[in-house]
CSV table of C-alpha atoms in Angstrom, one decimal:
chain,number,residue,atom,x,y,z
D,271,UNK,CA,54.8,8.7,32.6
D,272,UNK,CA,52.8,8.0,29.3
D,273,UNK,CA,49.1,7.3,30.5
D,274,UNK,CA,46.1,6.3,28.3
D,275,UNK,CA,42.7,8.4,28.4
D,276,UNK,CA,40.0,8.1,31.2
D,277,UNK,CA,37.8,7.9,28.6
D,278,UNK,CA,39.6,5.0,27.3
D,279,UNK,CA,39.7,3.6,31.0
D,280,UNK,CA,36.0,3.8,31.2
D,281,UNK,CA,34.8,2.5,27.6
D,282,UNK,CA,33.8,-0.7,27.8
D,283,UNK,CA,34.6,-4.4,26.4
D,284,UNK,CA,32.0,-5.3,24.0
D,285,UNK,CA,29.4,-7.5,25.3
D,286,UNK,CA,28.4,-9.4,22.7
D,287,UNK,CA,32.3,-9.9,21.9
D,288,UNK,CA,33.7,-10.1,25.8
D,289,UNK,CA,33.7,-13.9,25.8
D,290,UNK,CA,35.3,-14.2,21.8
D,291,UNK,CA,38.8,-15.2,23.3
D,292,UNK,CA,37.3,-18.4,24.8
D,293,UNK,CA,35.1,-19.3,21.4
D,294,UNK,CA,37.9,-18.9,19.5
D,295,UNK,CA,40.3,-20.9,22.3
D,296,UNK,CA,37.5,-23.8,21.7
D,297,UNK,CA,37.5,-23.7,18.3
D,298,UNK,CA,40.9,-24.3,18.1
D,299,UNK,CA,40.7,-27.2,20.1
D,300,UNK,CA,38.3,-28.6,17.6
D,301,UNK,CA,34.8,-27.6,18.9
D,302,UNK,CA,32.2,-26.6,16.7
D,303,UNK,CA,30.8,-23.4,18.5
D,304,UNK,CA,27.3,-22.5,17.8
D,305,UNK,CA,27.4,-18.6,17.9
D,306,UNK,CA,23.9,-17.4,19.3
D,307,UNK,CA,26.1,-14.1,20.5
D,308,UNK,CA,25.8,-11.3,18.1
D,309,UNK,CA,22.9,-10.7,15.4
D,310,UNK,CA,24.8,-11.9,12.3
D,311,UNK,CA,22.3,-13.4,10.5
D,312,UNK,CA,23.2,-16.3,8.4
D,313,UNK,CA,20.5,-14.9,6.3
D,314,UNK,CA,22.0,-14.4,2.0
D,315,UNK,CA,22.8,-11.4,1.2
D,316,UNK,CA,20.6,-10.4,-1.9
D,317,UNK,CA,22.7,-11.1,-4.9
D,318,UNK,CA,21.1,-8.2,-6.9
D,319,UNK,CA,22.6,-6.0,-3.7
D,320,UNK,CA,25.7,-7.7,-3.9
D,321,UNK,CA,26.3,-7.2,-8.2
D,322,UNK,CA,25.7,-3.4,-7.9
D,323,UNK,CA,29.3,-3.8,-6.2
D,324,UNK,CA,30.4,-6.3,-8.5
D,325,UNK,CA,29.3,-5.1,-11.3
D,326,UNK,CA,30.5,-1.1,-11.2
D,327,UNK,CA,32.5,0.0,-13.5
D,328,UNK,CA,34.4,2.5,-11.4
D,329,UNK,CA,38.0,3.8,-12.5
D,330,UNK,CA,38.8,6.1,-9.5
D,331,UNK,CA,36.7,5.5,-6.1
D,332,UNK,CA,36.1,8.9,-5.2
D,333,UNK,CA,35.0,10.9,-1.7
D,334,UNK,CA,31.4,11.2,-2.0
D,335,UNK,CA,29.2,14.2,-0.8
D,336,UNK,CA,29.7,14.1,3.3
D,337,UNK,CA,25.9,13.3,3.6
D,338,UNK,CA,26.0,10.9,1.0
D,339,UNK,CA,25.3,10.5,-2.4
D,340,UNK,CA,22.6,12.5,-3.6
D,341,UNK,CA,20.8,9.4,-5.5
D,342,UNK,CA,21.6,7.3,-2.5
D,343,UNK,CA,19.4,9.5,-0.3
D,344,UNK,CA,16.9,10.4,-2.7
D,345,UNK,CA,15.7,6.4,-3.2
D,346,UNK,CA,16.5,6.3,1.0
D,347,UNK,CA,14.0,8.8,1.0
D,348,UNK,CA,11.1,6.7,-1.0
D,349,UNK,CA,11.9,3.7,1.1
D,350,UNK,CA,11.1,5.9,3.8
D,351,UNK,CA,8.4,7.2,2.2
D,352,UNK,CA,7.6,3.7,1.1
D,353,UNK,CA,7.3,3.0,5.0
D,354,UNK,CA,5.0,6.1,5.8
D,355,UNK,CA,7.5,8.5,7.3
D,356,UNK,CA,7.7,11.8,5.4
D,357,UNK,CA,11.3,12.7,5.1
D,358,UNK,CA,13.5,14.7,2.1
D,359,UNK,CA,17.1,13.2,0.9
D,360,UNK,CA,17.8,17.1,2.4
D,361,UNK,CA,17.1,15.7,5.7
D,362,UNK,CA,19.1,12.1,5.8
D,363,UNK,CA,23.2,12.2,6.3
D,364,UNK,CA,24.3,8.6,5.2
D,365,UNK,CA,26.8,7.0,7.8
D,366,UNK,CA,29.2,4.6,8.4
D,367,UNK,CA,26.7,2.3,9.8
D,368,UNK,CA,24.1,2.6,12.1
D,369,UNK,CA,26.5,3.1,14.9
D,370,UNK,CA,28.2,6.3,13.2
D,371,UNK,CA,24.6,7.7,13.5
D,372,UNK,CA,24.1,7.3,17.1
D,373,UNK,CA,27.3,8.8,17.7
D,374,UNK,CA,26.7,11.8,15.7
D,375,UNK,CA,23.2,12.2,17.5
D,376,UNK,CA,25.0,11.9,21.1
D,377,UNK,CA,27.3,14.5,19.8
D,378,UNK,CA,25.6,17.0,17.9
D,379,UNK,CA,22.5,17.0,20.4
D,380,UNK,CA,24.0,16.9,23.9
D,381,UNK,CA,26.7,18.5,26.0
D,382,UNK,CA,29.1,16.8,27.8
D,383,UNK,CA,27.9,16.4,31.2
D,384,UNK,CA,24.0,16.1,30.2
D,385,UNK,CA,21.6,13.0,30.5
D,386,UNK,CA,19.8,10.8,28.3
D,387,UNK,CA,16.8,8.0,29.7
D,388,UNK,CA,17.5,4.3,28.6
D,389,UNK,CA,15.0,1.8,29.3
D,390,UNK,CA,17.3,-1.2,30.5
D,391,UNK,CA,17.9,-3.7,29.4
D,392,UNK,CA,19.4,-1.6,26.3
D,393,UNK,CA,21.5,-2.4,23.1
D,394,UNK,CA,25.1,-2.5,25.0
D,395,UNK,CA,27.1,-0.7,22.5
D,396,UNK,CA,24.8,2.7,23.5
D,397,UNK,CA,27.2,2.7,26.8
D,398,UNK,CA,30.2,2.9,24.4
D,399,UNK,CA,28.6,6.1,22.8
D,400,UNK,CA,27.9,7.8,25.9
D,401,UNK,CA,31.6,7.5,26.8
D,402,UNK,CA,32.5,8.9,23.9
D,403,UNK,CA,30.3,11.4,23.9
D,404,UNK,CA,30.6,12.3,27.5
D,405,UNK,CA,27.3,12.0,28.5
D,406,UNK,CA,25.5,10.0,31.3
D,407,UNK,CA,22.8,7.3,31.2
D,408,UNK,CA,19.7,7.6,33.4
D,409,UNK,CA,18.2,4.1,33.0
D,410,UNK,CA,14.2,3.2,34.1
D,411,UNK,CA,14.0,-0.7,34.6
D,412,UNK,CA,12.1,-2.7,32.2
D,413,UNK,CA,10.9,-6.5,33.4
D,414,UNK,CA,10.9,-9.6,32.0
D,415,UNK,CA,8.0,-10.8,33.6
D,416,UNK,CA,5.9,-8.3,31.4
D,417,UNK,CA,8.0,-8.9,28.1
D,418,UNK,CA,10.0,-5.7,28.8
D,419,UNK,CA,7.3,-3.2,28.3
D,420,UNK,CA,8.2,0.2,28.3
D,421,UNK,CA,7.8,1.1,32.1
D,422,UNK,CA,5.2,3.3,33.4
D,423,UNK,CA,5.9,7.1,32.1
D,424,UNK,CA,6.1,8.2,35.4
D,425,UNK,CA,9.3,6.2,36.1
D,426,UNK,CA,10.5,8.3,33.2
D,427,UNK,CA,9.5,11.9,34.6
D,428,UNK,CA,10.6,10.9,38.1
D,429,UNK,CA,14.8,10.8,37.1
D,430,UNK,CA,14.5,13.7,34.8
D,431,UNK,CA,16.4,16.3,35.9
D,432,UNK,CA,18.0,20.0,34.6
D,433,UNK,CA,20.8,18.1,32.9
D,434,UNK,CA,18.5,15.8,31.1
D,435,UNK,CA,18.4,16.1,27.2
D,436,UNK,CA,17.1,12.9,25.5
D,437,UNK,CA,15.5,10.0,26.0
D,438,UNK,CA,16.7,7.3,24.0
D,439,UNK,CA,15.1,3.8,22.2
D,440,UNK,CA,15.2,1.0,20.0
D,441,UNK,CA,12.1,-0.2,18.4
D,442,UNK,CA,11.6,-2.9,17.7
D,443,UNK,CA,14.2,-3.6,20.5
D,444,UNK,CA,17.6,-5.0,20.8
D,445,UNK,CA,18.1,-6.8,23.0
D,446,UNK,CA,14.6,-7.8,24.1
D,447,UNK,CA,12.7,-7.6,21.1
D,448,UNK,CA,9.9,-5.7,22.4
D,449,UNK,CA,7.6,-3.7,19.6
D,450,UNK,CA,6.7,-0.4,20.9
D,451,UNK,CA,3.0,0.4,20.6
D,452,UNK,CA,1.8,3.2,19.6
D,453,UNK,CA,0.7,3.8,22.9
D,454,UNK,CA,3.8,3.7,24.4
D,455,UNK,CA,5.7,5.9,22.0
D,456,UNK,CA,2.6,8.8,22.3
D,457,UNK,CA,3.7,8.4,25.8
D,458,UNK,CA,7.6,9.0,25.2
D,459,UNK,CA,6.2,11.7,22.5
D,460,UNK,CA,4.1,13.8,25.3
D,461,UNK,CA,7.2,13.4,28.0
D,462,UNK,CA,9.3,14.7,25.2
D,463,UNK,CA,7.5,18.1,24.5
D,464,UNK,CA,6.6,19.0,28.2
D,465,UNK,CA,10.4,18.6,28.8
D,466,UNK,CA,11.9,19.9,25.4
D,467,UNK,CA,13.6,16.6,25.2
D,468,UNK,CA,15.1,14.9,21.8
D,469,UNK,CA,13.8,11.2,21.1
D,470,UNK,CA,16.6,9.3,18.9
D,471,UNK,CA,14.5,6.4,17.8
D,472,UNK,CA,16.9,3.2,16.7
D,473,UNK,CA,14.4,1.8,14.2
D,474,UNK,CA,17.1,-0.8,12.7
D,475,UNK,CA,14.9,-3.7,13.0
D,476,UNK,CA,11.5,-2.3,11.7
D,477,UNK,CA,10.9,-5.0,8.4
D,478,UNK,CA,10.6,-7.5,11.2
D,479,UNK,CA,7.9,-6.9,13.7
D,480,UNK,CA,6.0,-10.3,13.8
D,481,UNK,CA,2.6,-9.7,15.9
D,482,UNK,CA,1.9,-6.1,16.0
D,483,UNK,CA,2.5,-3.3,13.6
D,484,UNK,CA,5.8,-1.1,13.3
D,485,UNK,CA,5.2,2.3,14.5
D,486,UNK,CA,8.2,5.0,13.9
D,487,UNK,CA,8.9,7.9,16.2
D,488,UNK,CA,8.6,10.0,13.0
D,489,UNK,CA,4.9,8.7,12.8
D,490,UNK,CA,3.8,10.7,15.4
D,491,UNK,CA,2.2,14.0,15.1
D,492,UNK,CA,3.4,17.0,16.4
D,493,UNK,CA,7.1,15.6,17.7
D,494,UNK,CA,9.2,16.4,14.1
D,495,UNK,CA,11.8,18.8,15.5
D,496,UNK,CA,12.4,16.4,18.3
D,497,UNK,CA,13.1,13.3,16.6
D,498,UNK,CA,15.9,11.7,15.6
D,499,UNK,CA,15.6,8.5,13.6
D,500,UNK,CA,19.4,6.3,13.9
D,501,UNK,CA,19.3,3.3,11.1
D,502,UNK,CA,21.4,0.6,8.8
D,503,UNK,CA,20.7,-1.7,6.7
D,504,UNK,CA,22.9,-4.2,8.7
D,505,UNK,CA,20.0,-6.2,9.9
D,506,UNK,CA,17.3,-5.3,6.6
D,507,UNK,CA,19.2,-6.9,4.1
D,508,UNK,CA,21.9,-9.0,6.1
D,509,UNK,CA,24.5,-6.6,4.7
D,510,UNK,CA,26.4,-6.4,8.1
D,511,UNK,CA,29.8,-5.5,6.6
D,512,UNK,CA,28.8,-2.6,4.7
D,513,UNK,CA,28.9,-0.5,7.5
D,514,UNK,CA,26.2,1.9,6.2
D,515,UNK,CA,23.7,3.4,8.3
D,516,UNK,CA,21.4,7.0,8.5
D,517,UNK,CA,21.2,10.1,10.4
D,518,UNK,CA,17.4,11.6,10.0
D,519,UNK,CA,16.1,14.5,11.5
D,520,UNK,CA,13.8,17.3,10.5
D,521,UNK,CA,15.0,19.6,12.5
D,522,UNK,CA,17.3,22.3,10.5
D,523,UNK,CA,19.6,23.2,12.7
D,524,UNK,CA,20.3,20.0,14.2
D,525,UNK,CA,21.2,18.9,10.7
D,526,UNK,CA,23.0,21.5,9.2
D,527,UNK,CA,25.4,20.6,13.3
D,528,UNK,CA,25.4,17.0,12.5
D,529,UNK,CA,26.7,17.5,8.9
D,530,UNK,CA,29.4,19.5,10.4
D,531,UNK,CA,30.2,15.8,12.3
D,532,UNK,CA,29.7,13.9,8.7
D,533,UNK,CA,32.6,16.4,7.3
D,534,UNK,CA,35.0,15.8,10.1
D,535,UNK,CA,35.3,12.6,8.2
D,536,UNK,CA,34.7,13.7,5.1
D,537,UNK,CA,32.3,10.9,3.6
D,538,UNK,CA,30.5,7.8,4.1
D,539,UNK,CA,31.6,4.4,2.7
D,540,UNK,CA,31.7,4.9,-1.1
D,541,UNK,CA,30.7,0.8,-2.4
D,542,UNK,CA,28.6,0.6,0.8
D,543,UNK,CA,26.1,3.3,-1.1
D,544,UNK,CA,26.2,1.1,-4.4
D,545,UNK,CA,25.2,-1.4,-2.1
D,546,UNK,CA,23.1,0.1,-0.5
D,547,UNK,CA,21.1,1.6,-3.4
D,548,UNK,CA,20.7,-1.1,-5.0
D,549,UNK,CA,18.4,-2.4,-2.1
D,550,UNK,CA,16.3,-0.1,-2.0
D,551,UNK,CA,14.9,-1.1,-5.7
D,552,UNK,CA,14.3,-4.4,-4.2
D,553,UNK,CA,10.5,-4.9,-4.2
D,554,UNK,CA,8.8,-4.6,-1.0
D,555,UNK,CA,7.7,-8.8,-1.2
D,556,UNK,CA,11.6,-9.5,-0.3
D,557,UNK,CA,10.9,-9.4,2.9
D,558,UNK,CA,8.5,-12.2,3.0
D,559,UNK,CA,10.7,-14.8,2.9
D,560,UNK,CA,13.0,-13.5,5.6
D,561,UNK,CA,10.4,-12.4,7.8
D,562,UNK,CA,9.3,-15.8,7.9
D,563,UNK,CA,11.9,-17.4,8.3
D,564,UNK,CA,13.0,-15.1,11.3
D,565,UNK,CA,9.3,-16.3,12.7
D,566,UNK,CA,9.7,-19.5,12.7
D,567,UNK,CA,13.2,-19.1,14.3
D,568,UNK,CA,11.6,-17.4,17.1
D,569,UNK,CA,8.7,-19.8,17.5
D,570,UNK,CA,11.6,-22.7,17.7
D,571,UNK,CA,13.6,-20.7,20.6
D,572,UNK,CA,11.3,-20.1,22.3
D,573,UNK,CA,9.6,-23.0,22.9
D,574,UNK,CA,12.8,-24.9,23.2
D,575,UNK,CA,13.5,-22.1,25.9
D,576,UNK,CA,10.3,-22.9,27.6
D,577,UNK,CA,10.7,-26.4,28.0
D,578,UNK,CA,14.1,-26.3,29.8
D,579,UNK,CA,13.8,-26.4,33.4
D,580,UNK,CA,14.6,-23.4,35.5
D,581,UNK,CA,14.6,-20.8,32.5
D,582,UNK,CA,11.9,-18.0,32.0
D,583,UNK,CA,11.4,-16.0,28.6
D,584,UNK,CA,8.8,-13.8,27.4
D,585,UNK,CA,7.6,-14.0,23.7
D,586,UNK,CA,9.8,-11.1,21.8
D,587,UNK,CA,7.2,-9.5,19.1
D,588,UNK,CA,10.4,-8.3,16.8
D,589,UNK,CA,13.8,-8.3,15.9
D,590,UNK,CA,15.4,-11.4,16.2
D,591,UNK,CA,16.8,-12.1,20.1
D,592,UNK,CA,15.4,-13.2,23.2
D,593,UNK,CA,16.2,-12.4,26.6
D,594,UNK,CA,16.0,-15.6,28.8
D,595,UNK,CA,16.8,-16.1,33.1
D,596,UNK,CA,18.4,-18.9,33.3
D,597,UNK,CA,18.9,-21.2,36.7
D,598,UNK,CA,22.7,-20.4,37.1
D,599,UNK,CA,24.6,-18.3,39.8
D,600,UNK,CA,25.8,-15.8,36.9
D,601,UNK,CA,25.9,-16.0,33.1
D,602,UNK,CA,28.8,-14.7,32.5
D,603,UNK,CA,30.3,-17.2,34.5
D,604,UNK,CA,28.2,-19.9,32.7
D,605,UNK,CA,29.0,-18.6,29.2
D,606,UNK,CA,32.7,-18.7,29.9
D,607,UNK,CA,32.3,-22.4,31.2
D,608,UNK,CA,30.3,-23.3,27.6
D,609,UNK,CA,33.4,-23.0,25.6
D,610,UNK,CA,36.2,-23.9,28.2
D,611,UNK,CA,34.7,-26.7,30.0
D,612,UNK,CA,31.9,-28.1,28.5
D,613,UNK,CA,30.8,-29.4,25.2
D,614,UNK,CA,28.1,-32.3,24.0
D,615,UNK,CA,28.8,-34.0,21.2
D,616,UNK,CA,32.0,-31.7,20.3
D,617,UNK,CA,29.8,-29.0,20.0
D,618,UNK,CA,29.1,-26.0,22.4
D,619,UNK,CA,27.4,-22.4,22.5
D,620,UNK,CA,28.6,-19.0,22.7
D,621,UNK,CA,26.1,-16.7,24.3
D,622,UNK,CA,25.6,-12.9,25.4
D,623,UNK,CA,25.7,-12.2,29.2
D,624,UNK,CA,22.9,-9.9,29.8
D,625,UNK,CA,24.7,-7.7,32.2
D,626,UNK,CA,26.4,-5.6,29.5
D,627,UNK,CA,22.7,-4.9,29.0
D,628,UNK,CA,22.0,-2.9,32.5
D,629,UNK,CA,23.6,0.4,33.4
D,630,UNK,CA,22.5,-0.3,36.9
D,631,UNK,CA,25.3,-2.7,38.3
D,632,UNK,CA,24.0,-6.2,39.5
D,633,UNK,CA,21.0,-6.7,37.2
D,634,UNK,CA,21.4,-8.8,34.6
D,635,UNK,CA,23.5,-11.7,36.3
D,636,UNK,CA,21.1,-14.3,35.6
D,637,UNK,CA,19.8,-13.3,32.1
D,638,UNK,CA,21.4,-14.0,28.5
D,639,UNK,CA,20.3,-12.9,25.1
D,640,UNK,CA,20.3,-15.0,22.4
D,641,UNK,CA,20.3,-14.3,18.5
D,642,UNK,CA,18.2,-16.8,16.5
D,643,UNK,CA,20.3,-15.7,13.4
D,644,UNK,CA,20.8,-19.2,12.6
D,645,UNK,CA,19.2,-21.9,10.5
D,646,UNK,CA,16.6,-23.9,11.7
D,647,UNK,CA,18.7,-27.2,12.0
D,648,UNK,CA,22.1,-25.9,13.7
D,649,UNK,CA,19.3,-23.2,16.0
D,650,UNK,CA,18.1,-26.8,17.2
D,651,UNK,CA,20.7,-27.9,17.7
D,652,UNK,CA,22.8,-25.1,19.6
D,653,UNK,CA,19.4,-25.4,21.9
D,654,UNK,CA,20.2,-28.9,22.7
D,655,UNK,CA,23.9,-27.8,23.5
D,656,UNK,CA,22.4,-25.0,25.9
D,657,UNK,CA,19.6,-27.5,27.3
D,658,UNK,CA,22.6,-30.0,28.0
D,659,UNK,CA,24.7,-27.5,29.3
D,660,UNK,CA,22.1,-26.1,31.9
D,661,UNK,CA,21.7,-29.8,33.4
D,662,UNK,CA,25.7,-30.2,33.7
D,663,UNK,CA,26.6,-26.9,34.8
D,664,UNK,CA,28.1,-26.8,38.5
D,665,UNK,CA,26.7,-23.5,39.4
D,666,UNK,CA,23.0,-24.2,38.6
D,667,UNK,CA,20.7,-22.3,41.1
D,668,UNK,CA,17.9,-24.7,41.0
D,669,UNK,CA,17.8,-28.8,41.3
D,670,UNK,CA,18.6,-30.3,38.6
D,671,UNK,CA,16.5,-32.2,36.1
D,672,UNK,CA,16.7,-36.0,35.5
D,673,UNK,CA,20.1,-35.9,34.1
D,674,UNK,CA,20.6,-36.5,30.4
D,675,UNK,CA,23.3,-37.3,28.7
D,676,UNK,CA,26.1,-34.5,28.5
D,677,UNK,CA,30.2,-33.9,28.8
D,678,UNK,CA,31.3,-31.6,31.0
D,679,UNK,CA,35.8,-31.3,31.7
């Protein structure tokens, strides 16, 4: 008997894309679903990005150099350099997105078998990774209540163990949108050294950090050949669908095994690095705008969050999610109800169940995140959906608000 993998057995569904069947089920039945699932900002992509495609007069699209194009990584390296991290195009491989990169740090770094630290809640495609790679997660909980600060550094040595090898994070974070301090990361630096750990530092979000300063991994001293810095400019430039991310390290031998990776499929997207050269001549001001505007987004969900009865958020300081508890007996539950039994005003909401989040099974139940990728107007609006929703829903954990007005069957 034919049989599929166990790896394949144990990857898992998506968690921002688990509940798509039902949104697109309610979609078809003439909903209009207000997507607050997945951090596809609604954001323009810049049109001087977009023309470098457009505009190339290219006659045969070739393989490029497995690590990239050399003029690609040379400007990556003075946007880099731009941002106050010291790194050589010799020490950046281009990828296929910023998700080719953690994959190639999982497998050029650890062993199948080994250990890296995630503080959880994390970003929920890292489980996927570890699969593939064949590694385990060790995770240290983060709370809500203190706006999922890293948790105390002895929480970290206390699970370390012989087969540990890395301790992994995203700063500014998905999903929480914490901002790492400086602090925290000298923290994560000194833990690092005293157990000859590698830090792979997801820095995909770092242009929007909205009340403290963006600090890299690679702007601490003394931690160089530990560091790995995983990127994209998915979320920089609301280029999504370019699929084009990086691989830094300054650490020789590390790169000269991940490049090894980066020829097993012989080169990175070829009008993804048009693309993505062109941005980086954009001046440094074009984030203004978009910062802003990602600001006020927050400011709205938050406060909107706040105000509904029952649900508890902290105020994320970057990226663009939030991480809410809501009153119900499970989320996932409650986000499948949105889009098959409920809607106000033919409209409904499609959200992330935050247990995709969690390695540790249980947590997560009652929490969501939500991506404020979307305009001001429909972000208000989906709010109103989810405030409706809350009041309406049968498996609320806490009485009910005066009831207001909404359709549930």
């Amino acid at each position: 008997m034919l049989e599929v993998s166990k790896r394949g057995h144990a990857m898992p569904v998506s968690p921002f894309r688990k509940l798509l069947p039902h949104a697109e089920a309610a979609r078809k039945r003439g909903l209009q679903v207000h997507y607050l699932n997945i951090g596809q900002p609604d954001i323009e992509t810049p049109p001087a990005v977009l023309a470098a495609v457009q505009k190339a007069n290219i006659r045969v699209l070739e393989y490029s150099a497995s690590a990239g194009h050399e003029s690609y990584r040379q400007k990556l390296a003075a946007y880099y350099q731009r941002a106050g991290i010291d790194v050589t195009a010799d020490e950046i491989i281009v990828t296929a997105g910023g998700s080719e990169a953690i994959l190639f740090a999982m497998l050029s770094c650890l062993n199948p078998g080994d250990e890296v630290i995630m503080s959880e809640p994390f970003y929920g495609a890292y489980t996927a990774f570890t699969v593939a790679a064949g590694v385990h997660i060790v995770p240290v909980l983060a709370h809500l209540e203190d706006g999922f600060a890293l948790p105390p550094i002895n929480e970290f040595e206390r699970v370390i163990t012989p087969r540990t090898k890395a301790i992994l994070i995203c700063n500014p974070n998905n999903p929480t949108g914490h901002v790492y301090r400086r602090e925290e990361l000298e923290q994560l630096r000194d833990i690092c050294l005293r157990h000859h750990l590698y830090l792979f530092s997801d820095e995909a979000y770092r242009e929007f950090c909205y009340d403290s300063p963006y600090v890299s991994a690679l702007h601490l001293s003394g931690v160089d050949e530990h560091v790995v810095l995983l990127d994209t400019i998915s979320k920089r430039y609301s280029a999504c669908g370019a699929r084009l991310g990086a691989f830094v390290t300054k650490k020789k031998e590390l790169y000269a095994v991940a490049l090894k990776f980066a020829q097993m499929r012989i080169s990175p997207p070829g009008l993804a690095q048009l693309l993505g050269e062109a941005a980086t001549d954009l001046p440094p001001t074009y984030f203004d705008a978009t910062k802003k505007e990602y600001l006020a987004r927050r400011d709205l969900m938050v406060s909107r969050l706040r105000a509904m009865p029952g649900v508890e958020c902290p105020m994320p300081g970057g990226a663009f999610y939030v991480m809410a508890r809501l009153p119900v007996d499970d989320c996932e539950t409650f986000g499948q109800w949105l889009l098959e039994s409920f809607s106000y005003e033919n409209q409904t909401v499609m959200l992330t169940p935050a247990a995709g989040f969690y390695a540790t099974p249980g947590r997560g139940r009652d929490e969501v995140r939500l991506a404020y990728v979307l305009n001001l107007d429909t972000l208000n609006a989906a709010l109103t959906c989810l405030e409706k929703a809350l009041i309406a829903y049968p498996g609320r954990t806490q009485p009910q608000a005066p009831a207001l007005e909404a359709v549930a069957g």
